[in-house]
Amino acid sequence: MTEFFQTYLGYGFGWFLATLILILMIALPLMLAVAMIIYADRKIWAAMALRRGPNVVGPLGLLQSFADGLKVFLQETIIPSSANRGLFLLAPIITFTVALIVWAVIPFGAGMVLADINVGLLYILAASSLGVYGVIIAGWASNSKYPFYSALRAAAQMVSYEVSIGFVLISVVLMAGTFNLTGIVEGQRGIFVFLAGTGINPNGYGFHPLLFPMAVVFLISALAETARAPFDLTEAESELVAGYQTEYSSMSFALFWLGEYANVILMCALNAILFWGGYLPPIDWAPLYAVPGIIWLFIKILVFFFIFSWIKATVPRYRYDQLMRLGWKIFLPFSLIWVFLVSGFLMLTRYGGVQ
């Protein structure tokens, strides 16, 4: 596409227009996906509680999220008189923007990526770490005690679990030998001999006995990183009313919701890409490659989102001391030890032992 526009519109403007179109091809479906994911989330919770969920607006209630969006759009934006006005309005913009920019390096298929950079995994780690600033600024700028408590919790929680996520990513990078996300996905092709003699092997580091524990740690850490139950201490309604977004209304509140669910979809995509083959089929079997890679990625994202919703509907909220203990006393040493195990395994098998 870029070459086509550069041929007819010149190098600079052609590149700009092609890149803008590609960005919109990612951002607009993502916003639609967020609306549908919120609907799916509510339906899953309802089914597990033996209720109906949204079923009035549109066929099967499919338009409920759009009705909610229209409602908040028409509401008045109320800014507390004692709040820091500039930072108060900036916080939801940061949260929403950071949730979008990470998708630039996500491969939806072979060659289907906006920016196929060599350090894609580092870019994701750096950009997703910025999300905590939106929560902290919202809590501080509101000039209210409950949002401020929530901001302090969010800062401690996200830092705690990003450390263990970092060690998990090191294990994946060691196994793949690259930070490029497409390279990581391709490195999972037929990774482990599961059905000996058949020539049919699974695609995904998660099928490897050495990396499966890291896949579990990453999934749980992703729940904490996105402040989903049972780690939703930043929005604990029984303690903090609504946490950092207590003082927000109208579209500023909606931006927090959009950013939160875009991050949830991102973590589901990262679970699929890093451990379960991304756009590859589950098994390295020729007939399965007839299905487009983006369909396989979409199916895997939906599976992980169902797991996220299932956990939210069934697992009670952790106490804060339990949250910190899990992150610092269990996941951190466990993931650090596992980095040594993966390194030793690779030295013995891939690099021929220590010389």
Short mmCIF file of C-alpha atoms in Angstrom, two decimals:
data_model
loop_
_atom_site.label_atom_id
_atom_site.label_comp_id
_atom_site.label_asym_id
_atom_site.label_seq_id
_atom_site.Cartn_x
_atom_site.Cartn_y
_atom_site.Cartn_z
CA MET A 1 0.00 0.00 0.00
CA THR A 2 2.79 2.43 0.92
CA GLU A 3 4.57 1.92 -2.40
CA PHE A 4 1.31 2.45 -4.32
CA PHE A 5 0.62 5.83 -2.69
CA GLN A 6 4.25 6.93 -2.99
CA THR A 7 4.17 6.18 -6.72
CA TYR A 8 1.25 8.54 -7.38
CA LEU A 9 1.49 11.09 -4.55
CA GLY A 10 5.20 11.44 -3.96
CA TYR A 11 7.42 9.90 -1.31
CA GLY A 12 6.55 12.06 1.73
CA PHE A 13 2.80 12.60 1.30
CA GLY A 14 2.30 9.06 -0.03
CA TRP A 15 3.97 7.58 3.05
CA PHE A 16 1.92 9.83 5.35
CA LEU A 17 -1.42 8.94 3.72
CA ALA A 18 -0.66 5.20 3.63
CA THR A 19 0.39 5.21 7.27
CA LEU A 20 -2.72 7.17 8.28
CA ILE A 21 -4.98 4.67 6.49
CA LEU A 22 -3.20 1.75 8.18
CA ILE A 23 -3.59 3.40 11.58
CA LEU A 24 -7.32 3.87 10.99
CA MET A 25 -7.59 0.24 9.83
CA ILE A 26 -6.32 -0.77 13.27
CA ALA A 27 -7.88 1.91 15.51
CA LEU A 28 -11.45 1.86 14.17
CA PRO A 29 -11.94 -1.94 14.35
CA LEU A 30 -10.31 -1.84 17.79
CA MET A 31 -12.90 0.66 19.03
CA LEU A 32 -15.68 -1.53 17.61
CA ALA A 33 -14.06 -4.54 19.27
CA VAL A 34 -13.99 -2.71 22.62
CA ALA A 35 -17.73 -2.03 22.36
CA MET A 36 -18.45 -5.69 21.55
CA ILE A 37 -16.05 -6.93 24.23
CA ILE A 38 -17.84 -4.90 26.91
CA TYR A 39 -21.11 -6.48 25.74
CA ALA A 40 -19.52 -9.95 25.81
CA ASP A 41 -18.10 -9.28 29.27
CA ARG A 42 -21.54 -8.44 30.65
CA LYS A 43 -23.13 -11.44 28.93
CA ILE A 44 -20.54 -13.82 30.37
CA TRP A 45 -20.98 -12.42 33.90
CA ALA A 46 -24.75 -12.70 33.52
CA ALA A 47 -24.60 -16.31 32.31
CA MET A 48 -22.42 -17.31 35.25
CA ALA A 49 -24.86 -15.67 37.65
CA LEU A 50 -27.87 -17.26 35.86
CA ARG A 51 -29.08 -13.89 34.58
CA ARG A 52 -29.86 -12.57 31.10
CA GLY A 53 -27.50 -9.61 30.80
CA PRO A 54 -28.08 -6.88 28.15
CA ASN A 55 -31.06 -7.97 26.02
CA VAL A 56 -33.16 -4.88 25.25
CA VAL A 57 -31.23 -2.45 23.03
CA GLY A 58 -30.96 -3.94 19.57
CA PRO A 59 -31.16 -7.65 18.62
CA LEU A 60 -29.93 -9.74 21.57
CA GLY A 61 -28.84 -6.49 23.23
CA LEU A 62 -25.95 -6.02 20.78
CA LEU A 63 -26.38 -2.23 20.67
CA GLN A 64 -26.22 -1.78 24.45
CA SER A 65 -22.59 -0.59 24.41
CA PHE A 66 -23.38 1.99 21.71
CA ALA A 67 -26.36 3.23 23.74
CA ASP A 68 -24.10 3.57 26.79
CA GLY A 69 -21.58 5.46 24.65
CA LEU A 70 -24.27 7.85 23.41
CA LYS A 71 -25.46 8.38 26.98
CA VAL A 72 -22.04 9.40 28.33
CA PHE A 73 -21.44 11.56 25.23
CA LEU A 74 -24.58 13.60 26.02
CA GLN A 75 -23.79 13.97 29.72
CA GLU A 76 -22.25 17.08 31.23
CA THR A 77 -18.52 16.99 31.97
CA ILE A 78 -18.22 17.94 35.63
CA ILE A 79 -14.84 19.05 36.95
CA PRO A 80 -14.52 19.37 40.75
CA SER A 81 -13.86 22.95 41.83
CA SER A 82 -10.71 22.00 43.76
CA ALA A 83 -9.29 19.75 41.01
CA ASN A 84 -6.29 20.60 38.86
CA ARG A 85 -8.24 21.25 35.67
CA GLY A 86 -5.47 20.64 33.14
CA LEU A 87 -4.20 17.40 34.63
CA PHE A 88 -7.74 16.24 35.40
CA LEU A 89 -8.60 16.35 31.67
CA LEU A 90 -5.19 15.06 30.58
CA ALA A 91 -5.33 11.81 32.59
CA PRO A 92 -8.04 9.98 30.56
CA ILE A 93 -6.40 11.14 27.31
CA ILE A 94 -3.09 9.57 28.42
CA THR A 95 -4.82 6.31 29.37
CA PHE A 96 -6.68 6.08 26.07
CA THR A 97 -3.72 7.12 23.88
CA VAL A 98 -1.25 4.71 25.49
CA ALA A 99 -3.75 1.87 25.04
CA LEU A 100 -3.83 2.59 21.28
CA ILE A 101 -0.16 3.21 20.43
CA VAL A 102 0.93 -0.26 21.56
CA TRP A 103 -1.08 -1.88 18.75
CA ALA A 104 1.36 -0.46 16.18
CA VAL A 105 3.70 -3.46 16.57
CA ILE A 106 1.12 -6.25 16.96
CA PRO A 107 1.37 -8.71 14.02
CA PHE A 108 -2.10 -9.75 12.81
CA GLY A 109 -0.62 -12.13 10.25
CA ALA A 110 2.55 -12.76 8.26
CA GLY A 111 3.55 -9.25 7.16
CA MET A 112 0.33 -7.74 8.57
CA VAL A 113 1.84 -5.26 11.04
CA LEU A 114 1.95 -1.46 11.05
CA ALA A 115 5.54 -1.17 12.35
CA ASP A 116 7.58 -4.37 12.13
CA ILE A 117 10.44 -3.06 14.29
CA ASN A 118 13.24 -5.21 15.68
CA VAL A 119 12.56 -4.15 19.27
CA GLY A 120 8.77 -4.60 19.18
CA LEU A 121 8.66 -6.37 22.55
CA LEU A 122 10.67 -3.59 24.23
CA TYR A 123 8.35 -1.01 22.64
CA ILE A 124 5.32 -2.77 24.14
CA LEU A 125 6.95 -3.01 27.57
CA ALA A 126 7.90 0.69 27.49
CA ALA A 127 4.60 2.00 26.10
CA SER A 128 2.35 -0.12 28.32
CA SER A 129 4.31 1.08 31.36
CA LEU A 130 3.13 4.60 30.61
CA GLY A 131 -0.48 3.62 31.34
CA VAL A 132 0.11 3.96 35.06
CA TYR A 133 0.66 7.72 34.61
CA GLY A 134 -2.96 8.21 33.54
CA VAL A 135 -4.17 6.54 36.74
CA ILE A 136 -1.73 8.38 39.01
CA ILE A 137 -2.48 11.79 37.43
CA ALA A 138 -6.24 11.13 37.65
CA GLY A 139 -5.96 10.24 41.33
CA TRP A 140 -3.81 13.22 42.21
CA ALA A 141 -5.57 15.83 40.05
CA SER A 142 -9.01 14.92 41.47
CA ASN A 143 -7.93 16.33 44.85
CA SER A 144 -10.00 13.71 46.63
CA LYS A 145 -8.81 11.07 49.07
CA TYR A 146 -10.36 7.97 47.49
CA PRO A 147 -8.93 8.60 43.99
CA PHE A 148 -5.57 9.42 45.60
CA TYR A 149 -5.54 6.12 47.51
CA SER A 150 -6.36 4.38 44.24
CA ALA A 151 -3.48 6.12 42.45
CA LEU A 152 -1.02 4.96 45.11
CA ARG A 153 -2.32 1.40 44.83
CA ALA A 154 -2.10 1.47 41.06
CA ALA A 155 1.50 2.68 41.09
CA ALA A 156 2.63 -0.05 43.49
CA GLN A 157 0.60 -2.75 41.73
CA MET A 158 1.74 -2.05 38.20
CA VAL A 159 5.41 -1.71 39.16
CA SER A 160 5.26 -4.96 41.15
CA TYR A 161 3.87 -7.05 38.31
CA GLU A 162 5.85 -5.40 35.51
CA VAL A 163 9.00 -6.78 37.18
CA SER A 164 7.78 -10.38 36.91
CA ILE A 165 6.42 -9.71 33.40
CA GLY A 166 9.89 -8.48 32.44
CA PHE A 167 11.52 -11.76 33.51
CA VAL A 168 8.82 -13.75 31.70
CA LEU A 169 9.57 -11.80 28.52
CA ILE A 170 13.30 -12.50 28.95
CA SER A 171 12.51 -16.24 28.89
CA VAL A 172 10.54 -15.79 25.64
CA VAL A 173 13.29 -13.66 24.05
CA LEU A 174 15.94 -16.24 25.01
CA MET A 175 13.91 -18.98 23.36
CA ALA A 176 13.07 -16.95 20.23
CA GLY A 177 16.41 -15.15 19.89
CA THR A 178 14.70 -11.89 18.87
CA PHE A 179 12.65 -8.96 20.20
CA ASN A 180 10.68 -8.78 16.96
CA LEU A 181 7.11 -10.00 17.54
CA THR A 182 6.79 -11.58 14.08
CA GLY A 183 10.07 -13.41 14.71
CA ILE A 184 8.77 -14.62 18.09
CA VAL A 185 5.61 -15.98 16.45
CA GLU A 186 7.54 -17.69 13.65
CA GLY A 187 9.92 -19.18 16.22
CA GLN A 188 6.98 -21.09 17.74
CA ARG A 189 6.25 -23.07 14.57
CA GLY A 190 6.41 -26.78 15.48
CA ILE A 191 8.34 -25.87 18.64
CA PHE A 192 7.82 -29.11 20.53
CA VAL A 193 7.62 -32.73 19.36
CA PHE A 194 4.27 -33.66 20.86
CA LEU A 195 3.02 -36.42 18.56
CA ALA A 196 6.21 -38.31 17.73
CA GLY A 197 6.27 -39.98 14.34
CA THR A 198 3.23 -38.16 12.96
CA GLY A 199 4.99 -35.00 11.83
CA ILE A 200 2.22 -32.97 13.52
CA ASN A 201 3.60 -30.73 16.25
CA PRO A 202 1.96 -27.85 18.20
CA ASN A 203 2.73 -24.20 17.49
CA GLY A 204 3.41 -22.24 20.66
CA TYR A 205 5.89 -21.91 23.50
CA GLY A 206 3.02 -22.67 25.87
CA PHE A 207 3.12 -26.29 24.71
CA HIS A 208 6.78 -26.54 25.74
CA PRO A 209 7.06 -27.99 29.30
CA LEU A 210 9.77 -25.47 30.20
CA LEU A 211 7.78 -22.39 29.14
CA PHE A 212 4.27 -23.43 30.15
CA PRO A 213 4.80 -22.19 33.77
CA MET A 214 5.89 -18.83 32.33
CA ALA A 215 2.68 -18.70 30.28
CA VAL A 216 0.65 -19.14 33.50
CA VAL A 217 2.68 -16.46 35.32
CA PHE A 218 2.23 -14.07 32.38
CA LEU A 219 -1.54 -14.66 32.30
CA ILE A 220 -1.92 -13.92 36.02
CA SER A 221 0.44 -10.93 35.81
CA ALA A 222 -1.61 -9.61 32.86
CA LEU A 223 -4.70 -9.66 35.09
CA ALA A 224 -2.82 -7.58 37.67
CA GLU A 225 -1.32 -5.26 35.05
CA THR A 226 -4.78 -4.42 33.67
CA ALA A 227 -6.28 -4.22 37.19
CA ARG A 228 -8.81 -6.94 36.43
CA ALA A 229 -10.37 -9.12 39.13
CA PRO A 230 -9.13 -10.55 41.43
CA PHE A 231 -6.54 -7.74 41.34
CA ASP A 232 -8.90 -4.77 40.84
CA LEU A 233 -7.76 -3.05 44.03
CA THR A 234 -7.55 0.30 42.22
CA GLU A 235 -11.34 0.32 41.72
CA ALA A 236 -12.44 -1.59 44.85
CA GLU A 237 -15.97 -0.18 45.16
CA SER A 238 -16.38 -1.42 48.74
CA GLU A 239 -13.33 0.58 49.80
CA LEU A 240 -12.70 3.40 47.30
CA VAL A 241 -16.17 4.14 45.80
CA ALA A 242 -14.84 3.82 42.21
CA GLY A 243 -11.13 4.42 42.68
CA TYR A 244 -9.22 6.86 40.49
CA GLN A 245 -12.28 7.55 38.27
CA THR A 246 -14.62 8.50 41.14
CA GLU A 247 -14.75 12.20 40.18
CA TYR A 248 -15.04 11.60 36.42
CA SER A 249 -18.15 11.79 34.27
CA SER A 250 -19.21 12.00 30.63
CA MET A 251 -16.59 11.34 27.93
CA SER A 252 -13.64 11.61 30.30
CA PHE A 253 -15.07 8.60 32.16
CA ALA A 254 -15.71 6.83 28.83
CA LEU A 255 -12.07 7.29 27.79
CA PHE A 256 -10.97 5.43 30.93
CA TRP A 257 -13.30 2.56 30.03
CA LEU A 258 -12.14 2.47 26.42
CA GLY A 259 -8.49 2.51 27.50
CA GLU A 260 -9.07 -0.21 30.11
CA TYR A 261 -10.74 -2.62 27.69
CA ALA A 262 -8.26 -1.84 24.89
CA ASN A 263 -5.52 -2.84 27.36
CA VAL A 264 -7.41 -6.03 28.22
CA ILE A 265 -7.65 -6.96 24.52
CA LEU A 266 -3.94 -6.12 24.16
CA MET A 267 -3.00 -8.47 27.01
CA CYS A 268 -5.14 -11.21 25.48
CA ALA A 269 -3.31 -10.66 22.17
CA LEU A 270 0.09 -10.75 23.90
CA ASN A 271 -0.80 -14.02 25.63
CA ALA A 272 -1.64 -15.46 22.22
CA ILE A 273 1.42 -14.02 20.45
CA LEU A 274 4.09 -14.78 23.06
CA PHE A 275 3.01 -18.28 24.11
CA TRP A 276 0.33 -19.76 21.87
CA GLY A 277 1.52 -19.13 18.33
CA GLY A 278 -0.17 -15.81 17.57
CA TYR A 279 -1.51 -15.96 14.03
CA LEU A 280 -0.31 -19.56 13.57
CA PRO A 281 -2.81 -22.44 13.91
CA PRO A 282 -2.57 -24.45 17.15
CA ILE A 283 -1.00 -27.43 15.33
CA ASP A 284 1.66 -27.36 12.62
CA TRP A 285 -0.55 -29.21 10.16
CA ALA A 286 -0.84 -28.05 6.54
CA PRO A 287 -4.69 -28.03 6.18
CA LEU A 288 -5.03 -25.64 9.15
CA TYR A 289 -2.94 -23.01 7.35
CA ALA A 290 -5.82 -22.56 4.90
CA VAL A 291 -7.50 -20.45 7.60
CA PRO A 292 -6.12 -16.87 7.51
CA GLY A 293 -3.73 -16.06 10.36
CA ILE A 294 -5.80 -13.10 11.56
CA ILE A 295 -8.71 -15.49 12.20
CA TRP A 296 -6.52 -17.74 14.39
CA LEU A 297 -5.29 -14.70 16.33
CA PHE A 298 -8.86 -13.45 16.77
CA ILE A 299 -10.00 -16.87 18.08
CA LYS A 300 -7.14 -17.00 20.58
CA ILE A 301 -7.88 -13.45 21.79
CA LEU A 302 -11.52 -14.45 22.38
CA VAL A 303 -10.45 -17.55 24.32
CA PHE A 304 -8.23 -15.49 26.61
CA PHE A 305 -10.89 -12.83 27.04
CA PHE A 306 -13.33 -15.52 28.12
CA ILE A 307 -10.76 -16.62 30.71
CA PHE A 308 -10.42 -13.01 31.91
CA SER A 309 -14.22 -12.68 32.27
CA TRP A 310 -14.54 -16.12 33.86
CA ILE A 311 -12.00 -15.18 36.53
CA LYS A 312 -13.72 -11.83 37.16
CA ALA A 313 -17.09 -13.54 37.63
CA THR A 314 -15.88 -16.31 39.93
CA VAL A 315 -12.76 -15.32 41.90
CA PRO A 316 -13.08 -13.03 44.97
CA ARG A 317 -10.91 -9.92 45.22
CA TYR A 318 -7.49 -10.24 46.84
CA ARG A 319 -6.50 -8.22 49.88
CA TYR A 320 -3.72 -5.76 49.13
CA ASP A 321 -1.13 -7.63 51.20
CA GLN A 322 -1.97 -10.83 49.28
CA LEU A 323 -1.51 -8.96 46.01
CA MET A 324 1.93 -7.68 47.00
CA ARG A 325 3.02 -11.03 48.42
CA LEU A 326 2.08 -12.83 45.21
CA GLY A 327 4.03 -10.34 43.10
CA TRP A 328 7.21 -9.93 45.16
CA LYS A 329 7.55 -13.17 47.13
CA ILE A 330 6.25 -15.71 44.61
CA PHE A 331 6.28 -14.48 41.00
CA LEU A 332 9.53 -12.47 41.16
CA PRO A 333 11.81 -15.26 42.53
CA PHE A 334 9.97 -17.92 40.50
CA SER A 335 10.36 -16.06 37.19
CA LEU A 336 14.00 -15.18 37.98
CA ILE A 337 14.85 -18.84 38.67
CA TRP A 338 13.03 -19.84 35.48
CA VAL A 339 15.20 -17.47 33.43
CA PHE A 340 18.25 -19.42 34.68
CA LEU A 341 16.54 -22.74 33.82
CA VAL A 342 15.67 -21.61 30.30
CA SER A 343 19.21 -20.27 29.80
CA GLY A 344 20.73 -23.55 30.99
CA PHE A 345 18.39 -25.57 28.77
CA LEU A 346 19.34 -23.53 25.72
CA MET A 347 23.07 -23.76 26.49
CA LEU A 348 22.82 -27.56 26.64
CA THR A 349 20.53 -28.09 23.64
CA ARG A 350 20.93 -25.20 21.20
CA TYR A 351 24.50 -24.01 21.82
CA GLY A 352 26.17 -27.34 22.52
CA GLY A 353 26.92 -26.90 26.21
CA VAL A 354 29.38 -24.64 28.03
CA GLN A 355 32.75 -24.50 26.25
#
